[in-house]
XYZ file of C-alpha atoms in Angstrom:
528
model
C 84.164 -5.462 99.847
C 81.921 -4.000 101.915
C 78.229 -5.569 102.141
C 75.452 -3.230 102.283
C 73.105 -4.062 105.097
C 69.576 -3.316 104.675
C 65.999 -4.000 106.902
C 62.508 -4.350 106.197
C 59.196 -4.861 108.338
C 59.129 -8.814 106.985
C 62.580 -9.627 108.561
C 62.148 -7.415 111.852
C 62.180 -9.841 115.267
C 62.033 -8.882 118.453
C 65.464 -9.718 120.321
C 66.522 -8.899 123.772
C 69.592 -6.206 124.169
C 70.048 -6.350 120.063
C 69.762 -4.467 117.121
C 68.311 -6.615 114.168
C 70.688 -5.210 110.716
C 71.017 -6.773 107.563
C 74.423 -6.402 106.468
C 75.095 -7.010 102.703
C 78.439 -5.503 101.910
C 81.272 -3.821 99.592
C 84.238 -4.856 98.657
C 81.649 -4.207 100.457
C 83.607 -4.485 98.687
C 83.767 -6.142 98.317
C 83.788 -5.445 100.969
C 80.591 -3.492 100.851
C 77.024 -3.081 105.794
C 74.306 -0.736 105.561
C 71.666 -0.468 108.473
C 68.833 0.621 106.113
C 66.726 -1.295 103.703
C 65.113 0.539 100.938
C 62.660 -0.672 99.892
C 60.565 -0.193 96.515
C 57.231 -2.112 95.917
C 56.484 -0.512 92.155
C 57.336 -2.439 88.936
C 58.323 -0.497 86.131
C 56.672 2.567 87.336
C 58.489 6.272 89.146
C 59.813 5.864 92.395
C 60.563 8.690 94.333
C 64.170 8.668 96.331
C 64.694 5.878 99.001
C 63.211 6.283 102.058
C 65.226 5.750 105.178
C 64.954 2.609 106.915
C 63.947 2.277 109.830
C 65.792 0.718 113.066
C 64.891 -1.014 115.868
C 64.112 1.237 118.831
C 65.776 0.399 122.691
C 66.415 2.126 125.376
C 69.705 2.777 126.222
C 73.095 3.368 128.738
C 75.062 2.974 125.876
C 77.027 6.068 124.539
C 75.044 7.423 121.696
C 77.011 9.425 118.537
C 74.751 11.874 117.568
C 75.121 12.076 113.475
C 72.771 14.483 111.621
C 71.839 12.482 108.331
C 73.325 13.999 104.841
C 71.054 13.006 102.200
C 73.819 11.190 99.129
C 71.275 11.004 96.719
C 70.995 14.357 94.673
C 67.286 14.142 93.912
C 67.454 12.200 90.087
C 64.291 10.121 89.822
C 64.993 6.799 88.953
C 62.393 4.654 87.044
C 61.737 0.803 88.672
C 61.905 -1.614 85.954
C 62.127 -5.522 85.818
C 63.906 -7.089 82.761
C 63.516 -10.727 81.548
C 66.860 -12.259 81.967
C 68.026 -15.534 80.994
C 69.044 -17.599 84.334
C 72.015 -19.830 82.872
C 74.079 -18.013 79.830
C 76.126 -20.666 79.744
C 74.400 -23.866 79.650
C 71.042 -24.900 77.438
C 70.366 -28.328 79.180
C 70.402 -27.282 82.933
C 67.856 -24.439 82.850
C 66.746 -24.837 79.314
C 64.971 -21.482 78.527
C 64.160 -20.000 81.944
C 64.179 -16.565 83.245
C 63.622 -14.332 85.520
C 63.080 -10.924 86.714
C 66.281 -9.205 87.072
C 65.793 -5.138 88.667
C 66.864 -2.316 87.002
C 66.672 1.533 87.839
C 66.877 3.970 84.613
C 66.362 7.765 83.838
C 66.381 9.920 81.232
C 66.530 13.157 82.649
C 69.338 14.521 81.054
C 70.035 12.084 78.326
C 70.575 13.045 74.470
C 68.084 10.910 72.611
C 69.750 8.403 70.451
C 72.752 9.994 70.418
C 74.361 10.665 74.122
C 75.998 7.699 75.915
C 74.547 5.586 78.286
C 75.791 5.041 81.690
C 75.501 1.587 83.310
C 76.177 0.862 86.450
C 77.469 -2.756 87.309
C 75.583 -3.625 90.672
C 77.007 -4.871 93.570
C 76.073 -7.131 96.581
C 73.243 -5.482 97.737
C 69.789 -3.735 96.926
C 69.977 -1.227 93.817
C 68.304 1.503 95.029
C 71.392 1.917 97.555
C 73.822 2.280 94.835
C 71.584 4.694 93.265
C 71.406 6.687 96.105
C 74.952 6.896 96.952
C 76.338 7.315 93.210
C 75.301 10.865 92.712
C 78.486 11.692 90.578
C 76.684 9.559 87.935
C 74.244 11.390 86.930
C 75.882 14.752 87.827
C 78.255 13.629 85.116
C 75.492 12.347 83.434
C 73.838 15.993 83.017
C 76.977 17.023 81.926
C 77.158 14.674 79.137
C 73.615 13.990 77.999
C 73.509 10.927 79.236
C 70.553 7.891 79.941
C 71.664 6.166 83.908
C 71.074 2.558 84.229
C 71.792 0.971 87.748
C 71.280 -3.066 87.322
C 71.070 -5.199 90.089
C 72.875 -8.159 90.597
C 71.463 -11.513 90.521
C 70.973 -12.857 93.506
C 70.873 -9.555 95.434
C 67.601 -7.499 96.104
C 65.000 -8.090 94.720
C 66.386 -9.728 91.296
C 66.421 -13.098 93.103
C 66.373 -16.010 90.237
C 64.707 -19.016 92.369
C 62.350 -16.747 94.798
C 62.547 -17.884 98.305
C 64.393 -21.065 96.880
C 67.391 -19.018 95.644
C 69.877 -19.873 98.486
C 69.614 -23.630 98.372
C 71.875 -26.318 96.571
C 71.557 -26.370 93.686
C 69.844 -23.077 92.747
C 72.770 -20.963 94.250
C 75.158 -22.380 91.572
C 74.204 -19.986 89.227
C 75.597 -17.337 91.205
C 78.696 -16.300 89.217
C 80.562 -13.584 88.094
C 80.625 -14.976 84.399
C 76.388 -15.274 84.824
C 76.381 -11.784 86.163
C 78.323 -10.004 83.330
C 76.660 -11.640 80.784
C 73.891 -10.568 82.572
C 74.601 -7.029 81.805
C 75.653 -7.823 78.667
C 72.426 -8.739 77.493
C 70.773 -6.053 79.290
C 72.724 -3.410 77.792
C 72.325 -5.061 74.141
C 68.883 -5.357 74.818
C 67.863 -1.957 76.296
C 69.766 -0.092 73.234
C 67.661 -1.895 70.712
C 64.892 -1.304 72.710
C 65.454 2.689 73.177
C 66.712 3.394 69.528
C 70.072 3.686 71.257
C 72.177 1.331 68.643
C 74.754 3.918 68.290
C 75.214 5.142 72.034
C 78.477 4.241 73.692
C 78.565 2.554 76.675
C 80.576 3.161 79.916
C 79.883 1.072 83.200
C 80.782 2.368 86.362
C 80.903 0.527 89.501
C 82.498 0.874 93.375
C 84.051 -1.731 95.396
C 82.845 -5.401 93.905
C 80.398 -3.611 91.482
C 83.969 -2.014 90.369
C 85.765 -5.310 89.671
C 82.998 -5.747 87.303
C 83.155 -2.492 85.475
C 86.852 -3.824 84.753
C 85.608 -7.387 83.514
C 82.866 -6.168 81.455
C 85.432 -3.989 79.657
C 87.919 -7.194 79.389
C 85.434 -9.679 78.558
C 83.078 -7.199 76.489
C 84.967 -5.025 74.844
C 82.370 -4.753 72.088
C 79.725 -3.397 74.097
C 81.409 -1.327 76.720
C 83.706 1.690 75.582
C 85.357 2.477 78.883
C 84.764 1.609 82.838
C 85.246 3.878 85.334
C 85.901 1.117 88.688
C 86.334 3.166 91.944
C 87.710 0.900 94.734
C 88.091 -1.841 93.091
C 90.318 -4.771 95.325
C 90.711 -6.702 91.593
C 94.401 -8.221 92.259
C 93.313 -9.006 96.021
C 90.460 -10.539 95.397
C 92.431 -12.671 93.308
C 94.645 -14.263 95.615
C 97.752 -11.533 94.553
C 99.131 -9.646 97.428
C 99.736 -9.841 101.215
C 96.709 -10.924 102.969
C 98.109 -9.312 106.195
C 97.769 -6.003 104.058
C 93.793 -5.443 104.220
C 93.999 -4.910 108.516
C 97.077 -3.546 108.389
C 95.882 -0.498 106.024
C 92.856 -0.501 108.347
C 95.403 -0.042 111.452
C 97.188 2.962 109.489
C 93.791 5.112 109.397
C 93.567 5.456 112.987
C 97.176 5.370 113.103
C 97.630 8.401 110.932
C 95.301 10.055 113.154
C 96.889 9.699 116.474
C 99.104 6.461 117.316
C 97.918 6.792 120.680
C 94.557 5.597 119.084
C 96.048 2.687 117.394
C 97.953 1.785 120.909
C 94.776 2.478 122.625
C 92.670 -0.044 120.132
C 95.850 -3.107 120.954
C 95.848 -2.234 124.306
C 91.729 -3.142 124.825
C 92.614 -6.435 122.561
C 95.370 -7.410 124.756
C 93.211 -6.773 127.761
C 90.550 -9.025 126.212
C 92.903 -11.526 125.528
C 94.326 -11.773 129.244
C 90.875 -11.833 130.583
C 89.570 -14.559 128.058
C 93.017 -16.588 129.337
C 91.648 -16.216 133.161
C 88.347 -17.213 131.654
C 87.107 -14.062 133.902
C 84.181 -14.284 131.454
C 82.226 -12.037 133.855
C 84.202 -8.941 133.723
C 84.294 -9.327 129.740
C 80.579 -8.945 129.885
C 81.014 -6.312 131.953
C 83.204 -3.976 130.398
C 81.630 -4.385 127.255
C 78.194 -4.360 128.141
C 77.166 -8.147 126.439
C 74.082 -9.169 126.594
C 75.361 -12.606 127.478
C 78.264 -13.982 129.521
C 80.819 -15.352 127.025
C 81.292 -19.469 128.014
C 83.622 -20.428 125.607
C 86.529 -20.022 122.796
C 84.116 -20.000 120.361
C 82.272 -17.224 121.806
C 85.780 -15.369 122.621
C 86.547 -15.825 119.167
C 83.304 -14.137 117.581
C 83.291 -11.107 119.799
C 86.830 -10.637 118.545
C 85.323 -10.389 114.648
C 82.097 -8.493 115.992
C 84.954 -5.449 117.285
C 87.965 -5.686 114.708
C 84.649 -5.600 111.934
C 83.539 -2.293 113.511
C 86.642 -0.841 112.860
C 86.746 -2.131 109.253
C 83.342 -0.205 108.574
C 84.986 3.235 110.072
C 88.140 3.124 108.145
C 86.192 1.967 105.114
C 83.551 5.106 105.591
C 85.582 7.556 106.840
C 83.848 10.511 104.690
C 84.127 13.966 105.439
C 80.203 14.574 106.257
C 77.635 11.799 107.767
C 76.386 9.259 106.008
C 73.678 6.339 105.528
C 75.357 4.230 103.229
C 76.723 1.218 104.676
C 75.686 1.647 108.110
C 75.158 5.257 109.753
C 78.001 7.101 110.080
C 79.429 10.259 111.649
C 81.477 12.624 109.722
C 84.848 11.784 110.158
C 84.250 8.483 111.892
C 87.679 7.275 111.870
C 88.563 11.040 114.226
C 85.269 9.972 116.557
C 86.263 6.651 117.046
C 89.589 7.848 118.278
C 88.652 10.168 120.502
C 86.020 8.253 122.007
C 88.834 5.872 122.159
C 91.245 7.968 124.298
C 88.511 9.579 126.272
C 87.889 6.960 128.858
C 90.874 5.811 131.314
C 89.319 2.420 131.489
C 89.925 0.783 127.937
C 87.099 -1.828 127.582
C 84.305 0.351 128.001
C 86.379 2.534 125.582
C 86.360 0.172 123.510
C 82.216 -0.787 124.299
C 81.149 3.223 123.114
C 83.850 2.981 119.938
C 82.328 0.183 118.251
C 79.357 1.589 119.419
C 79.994 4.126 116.847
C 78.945 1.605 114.367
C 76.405 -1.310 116.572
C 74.342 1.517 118.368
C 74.226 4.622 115.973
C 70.611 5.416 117.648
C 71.990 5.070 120.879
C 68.911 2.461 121.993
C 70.709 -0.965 122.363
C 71.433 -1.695 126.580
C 73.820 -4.350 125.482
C 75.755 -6.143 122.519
C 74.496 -9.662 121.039
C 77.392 -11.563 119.825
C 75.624 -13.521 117.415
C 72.859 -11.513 115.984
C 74.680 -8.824 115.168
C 77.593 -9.786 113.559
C 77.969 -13.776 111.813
C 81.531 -14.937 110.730
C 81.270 -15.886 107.158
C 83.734 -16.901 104.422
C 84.858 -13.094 103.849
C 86.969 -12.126 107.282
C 86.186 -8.536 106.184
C 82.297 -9.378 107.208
C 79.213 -10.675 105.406
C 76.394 -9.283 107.262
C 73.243 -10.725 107.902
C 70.321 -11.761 105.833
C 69.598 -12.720 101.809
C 72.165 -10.875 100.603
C 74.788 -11.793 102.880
C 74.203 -15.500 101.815
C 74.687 -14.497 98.591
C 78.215 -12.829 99.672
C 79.345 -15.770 101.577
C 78.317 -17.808 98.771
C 80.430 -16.073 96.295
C 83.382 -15.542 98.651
C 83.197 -19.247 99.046
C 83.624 -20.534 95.377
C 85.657 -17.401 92.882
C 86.017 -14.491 95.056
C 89.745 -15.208 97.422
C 89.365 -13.198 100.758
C 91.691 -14.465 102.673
C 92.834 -11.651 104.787
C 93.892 -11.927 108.482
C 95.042 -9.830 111.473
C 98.142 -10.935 113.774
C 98.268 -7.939 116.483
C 101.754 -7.219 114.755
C 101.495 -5.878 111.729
C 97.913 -4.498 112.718
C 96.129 -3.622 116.041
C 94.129 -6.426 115.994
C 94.252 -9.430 117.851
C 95.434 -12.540 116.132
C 92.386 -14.025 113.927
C 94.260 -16.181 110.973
C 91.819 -16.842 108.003
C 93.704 -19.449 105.371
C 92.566 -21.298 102.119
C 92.412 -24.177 104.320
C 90.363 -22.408 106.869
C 87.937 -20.892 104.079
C 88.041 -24.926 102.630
C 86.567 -26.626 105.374
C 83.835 -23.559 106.228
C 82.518 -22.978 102.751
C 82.487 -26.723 102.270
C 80.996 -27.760 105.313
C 78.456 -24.846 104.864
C 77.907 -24.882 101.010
C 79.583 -28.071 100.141
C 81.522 -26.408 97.498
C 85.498 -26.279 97.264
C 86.802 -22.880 96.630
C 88.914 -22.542 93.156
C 92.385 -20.149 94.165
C 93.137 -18.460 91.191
C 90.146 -18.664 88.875
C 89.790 -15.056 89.114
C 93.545 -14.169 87.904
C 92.892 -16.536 85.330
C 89.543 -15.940 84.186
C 89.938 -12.127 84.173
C 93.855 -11.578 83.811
C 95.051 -10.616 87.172
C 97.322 -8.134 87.108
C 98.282 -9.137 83.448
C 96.247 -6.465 82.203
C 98.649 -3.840 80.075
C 96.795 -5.072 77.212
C 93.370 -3.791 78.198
C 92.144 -0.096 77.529
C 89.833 2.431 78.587
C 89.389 1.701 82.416
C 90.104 4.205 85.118
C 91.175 2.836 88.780
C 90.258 4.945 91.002
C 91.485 4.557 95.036
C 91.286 6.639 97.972
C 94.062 6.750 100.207
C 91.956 6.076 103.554
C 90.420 3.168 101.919
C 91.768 -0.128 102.904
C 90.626 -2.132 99.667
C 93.111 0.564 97.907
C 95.755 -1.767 98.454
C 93.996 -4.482 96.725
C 93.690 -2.772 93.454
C 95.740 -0.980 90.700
C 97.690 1.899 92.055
C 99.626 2.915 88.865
C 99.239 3.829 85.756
C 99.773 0.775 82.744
C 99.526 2.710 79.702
C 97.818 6.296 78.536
C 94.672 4.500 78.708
C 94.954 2.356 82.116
C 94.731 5.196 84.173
C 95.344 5.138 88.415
C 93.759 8.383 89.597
C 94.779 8.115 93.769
C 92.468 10.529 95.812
C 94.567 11.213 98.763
C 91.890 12.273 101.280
C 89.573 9.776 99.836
C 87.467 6.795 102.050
C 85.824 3.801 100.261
C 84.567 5.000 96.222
C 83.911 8.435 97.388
C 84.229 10.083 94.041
C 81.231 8.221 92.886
C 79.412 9.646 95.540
C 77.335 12.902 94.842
C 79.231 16.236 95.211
C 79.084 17.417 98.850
C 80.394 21.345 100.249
C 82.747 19.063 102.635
C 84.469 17.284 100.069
C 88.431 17.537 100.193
C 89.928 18.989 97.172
C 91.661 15.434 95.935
C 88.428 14.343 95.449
C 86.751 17.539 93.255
C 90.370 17.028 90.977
C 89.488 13.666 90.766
C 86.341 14.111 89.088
C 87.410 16.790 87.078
C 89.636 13.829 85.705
C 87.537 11.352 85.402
C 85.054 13.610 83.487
C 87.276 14.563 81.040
C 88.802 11.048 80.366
C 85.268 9.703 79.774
C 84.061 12.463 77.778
C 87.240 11.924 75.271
C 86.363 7.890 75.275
C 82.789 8.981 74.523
C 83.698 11.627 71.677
C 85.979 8.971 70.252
C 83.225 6.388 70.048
C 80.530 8.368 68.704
C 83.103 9.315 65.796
C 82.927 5.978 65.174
C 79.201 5.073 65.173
C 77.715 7.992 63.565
């Protein structure tokens, strides 16, 4: 699940030969590595669209990717507003009646007073405002429809932080949850209706990557409030400890394999290279070829630059969109095709390798060199955390109900052998949390892939998405639909409608408007 990654002015530092990025991610989805912060200082007043973060300017040899930015949100105006939340749901003693401020986006542009539906998004691991910008098939379906948007933020995430400053120590981080985040919503939505005279409206959440494994629980574990979910990307029987866990890099392998498998032999010859350098401890001509700030010493540090490159290939095959983007990191069209070709451009395959992940590190072309531990931290999702607040959150989450434990083994993928087991995730989330992950709580807390008895939930997966694997890929019943978007990268139908969008991804929304508007016609029969 990819993790968004966002910046601001307060958590700027000065570093030598590094870019400072706050990577969220996801599934970042999730999981979800964005190198732009927006950020919104208003409360409960208009904000106009994000605007772009800014990055940290270097000079540069490093190859730059020049990548004109395509602007993903379509212009809605989202309202800033702050709602009083309750911090524990579940337990009166431990928090007796606190609160706090939980974020919410919301506009009425194109909703039916009282009687259209309301769409909710389920937020993910990151900042709101870059879900809002990057979900523009919301409220284009939303004009369609009538509908009122709401995009909530996660607890934990953003700004909706329940403790302040104080939110990532033991034991305030305990009330990160899934179960505390739905019923989050759930109270939200109740509220709001009441609120907006909007009793009667049906409900459908929509979410991408993580924020789409919620759309599918509030539908299981709310049925009441939520008529239908519409969960794009959504790794829900991965995430849950079902399914190979070689699968995740070995889907990322087959996107630049189905490009050219020169690319993919290209990408395991560097490794291997690496690897037989790193066993003549020839630290110096590591450095070298990849342009490091520092001399690798050690293992250890052999060991993180190996997650700083494999995770720069996870972001391209995860954003591989047919135009530029700045969601999740700044992108060029196509990146998966760039990579490759920057990949078999150079005879020498390290410094190949240096200008392909530069695709991703140095998007601005300013960083001289590559700092192993500033811009990339191993965390308890192998997949990648990011840096900052909301990464702690991630690794938080990944450490106690969220199973990520995915690894590559240079045979079934191109990637050199980094093993990441539920003893291995043990020992690091409780020597860093002091918490001892649960396997299986999220099968049986939200049904796994027992779910033929659920309704109204679409699954939707692109085929050049890696977390595709991870989630439902066929149809259970006339109302547990799999729509499969064959040219489609991480939740690109919820993005906003774009001229280079492939076809598979136009039919998809087609579908997916259609289903919804049925579930919304059926439950406004109902209610009025």
């Amino acid at each position: 699940m990819r993790k968004n990654v966002h910046m601001t002015d307060k958590t700027l530092k000065s570093y030598d030969c590094t870019l400072n990025m706050f990577i969220i991610a996801l599934f970042r989805s999730p999981a979800e590595f964005n190198f732009v912060f927006n950020q919104r200082e208003s409360k409960g007043t208009e904000s106009e669209e994000p605007e772009k973060g800014e990055t940290l300017r270097r000079e540069t040899t490093l190859k730059k990717h020049a990548m004109p930015f395509v602007n993903a949100d379509p212009g809605h105006k989202f309202k800033e507003k702050y709602f009083t939340q309750v911090l524990d749901h579940f337990n009166y003693i431990s928090m007796g009646n606190g609160t706090y401020d939980q974020r919410y986006l919301i506009t009425d542009k194109y909703w039916k007073k009282g009687h259209g539906p309301i769409f909710f998004y389920t937020g993910n691991e990151g900042d709101v405002w870059e879900f809002a910008s990057n979900s523009g098939f919301i409220t284009e379906l939303a004009a369609e429809q009538g509908a009122l948007v709401i995009f909530a933020e996660h607890r934990y995430y953003g700004k909706s932080l329940p403790f302040g400053k104080d939110s990532f120590k033991v034991p305030e981080v305990g009330l990160l949850t899934v179960e505390q985040a739905l019923a989050d919503y759930a109270v939200m939505i109740t509220e709001l209706k009441q609120q907006l005279g909007a009793t009667a409206c049906p409900v459908i959440v929509f979410g991408g990557s993580y924020g789409g494994m919620l759309s599918v629980y509030m539908r299981l574990r709310y049925p009441n409030i939520v008529a239908g979910a519409l969960t794009a990307s959504a790794p829900i029987l991965s995430t849950a400890g079902i399914g190979n866990p070689k699968q995740f890099f070995q889907d990322v392998t087959s996107d630049f394999e189905r490009y050219s498998p020169a690319c993919r032999d290209a990408v395991r010859g560097a490794f291997l290279e690496l690897e037989n350098l790193a066993q003549k401890e020839d630290y110096q001509a590591i450095q070298t070829g990849l342009s490091l700030c520092k001399m690798p010493t050690s293992g250890r540090d052999i060991h993180q630059l190996k997650g700083l490159l494999r995770n720069a290939f996870t972001l391209m095959a995860m954003l591989d969109y047919p135009y530029s983007t700045q969601f999740i990191g700044s992108m060029p069209a196509n990146p998966v095709k760039v990579a490759c070709d920057t990949m078999l451009s150079g005879a020498d395959l390290l410094p190949a390798l240096r200008d392909t992940v530069g695709i991703v590190y140095n998007s601005t072309g300013e960083l001289t060199c590559f700092d192993l531990y500033t811009l990339y931290v191993e965390c308890a999702d192998p997949t990648g955390c990011g840096l900052g607040a909301d990464s702690l959150a991630w690794d938080y989450q990944a450490c106690t109900e969220i199973e990520m434990c995915y690894e590559s083994n240079n045979v079934s993928d191109m990637f050199p052998p980094l093993p990441f087991t539920e003893q291995d995730r043990e020992r690091y989330c409780g020597r860093k949390w002091g918490v001892v992950p649960r396997p299986g709580w999220l099968k049986t807390q939200f049904w796994g892939d027992a779910l033929s008895t659920a309704s109204n939930i679409i699954f939707s997966n692109g085929d050049l998405d890696p977390w595709a694997n991870g989630g439902v890929r066929k149809s259970l019943s006339p109302s547990l639909i799999a729509i499969n978007i064959s040219d489609g990268a991480h939740h690109l139908d919820l993005r906003g409608s774009n001229e280079a969008d492939p076809v598979s991804v136009i039919d998809a929304r087609k579908r997916e408007s259609e289903i919804i508007d049925q579930w919304v016609k059926a439950a406004q029969s109902k209610s009025f």
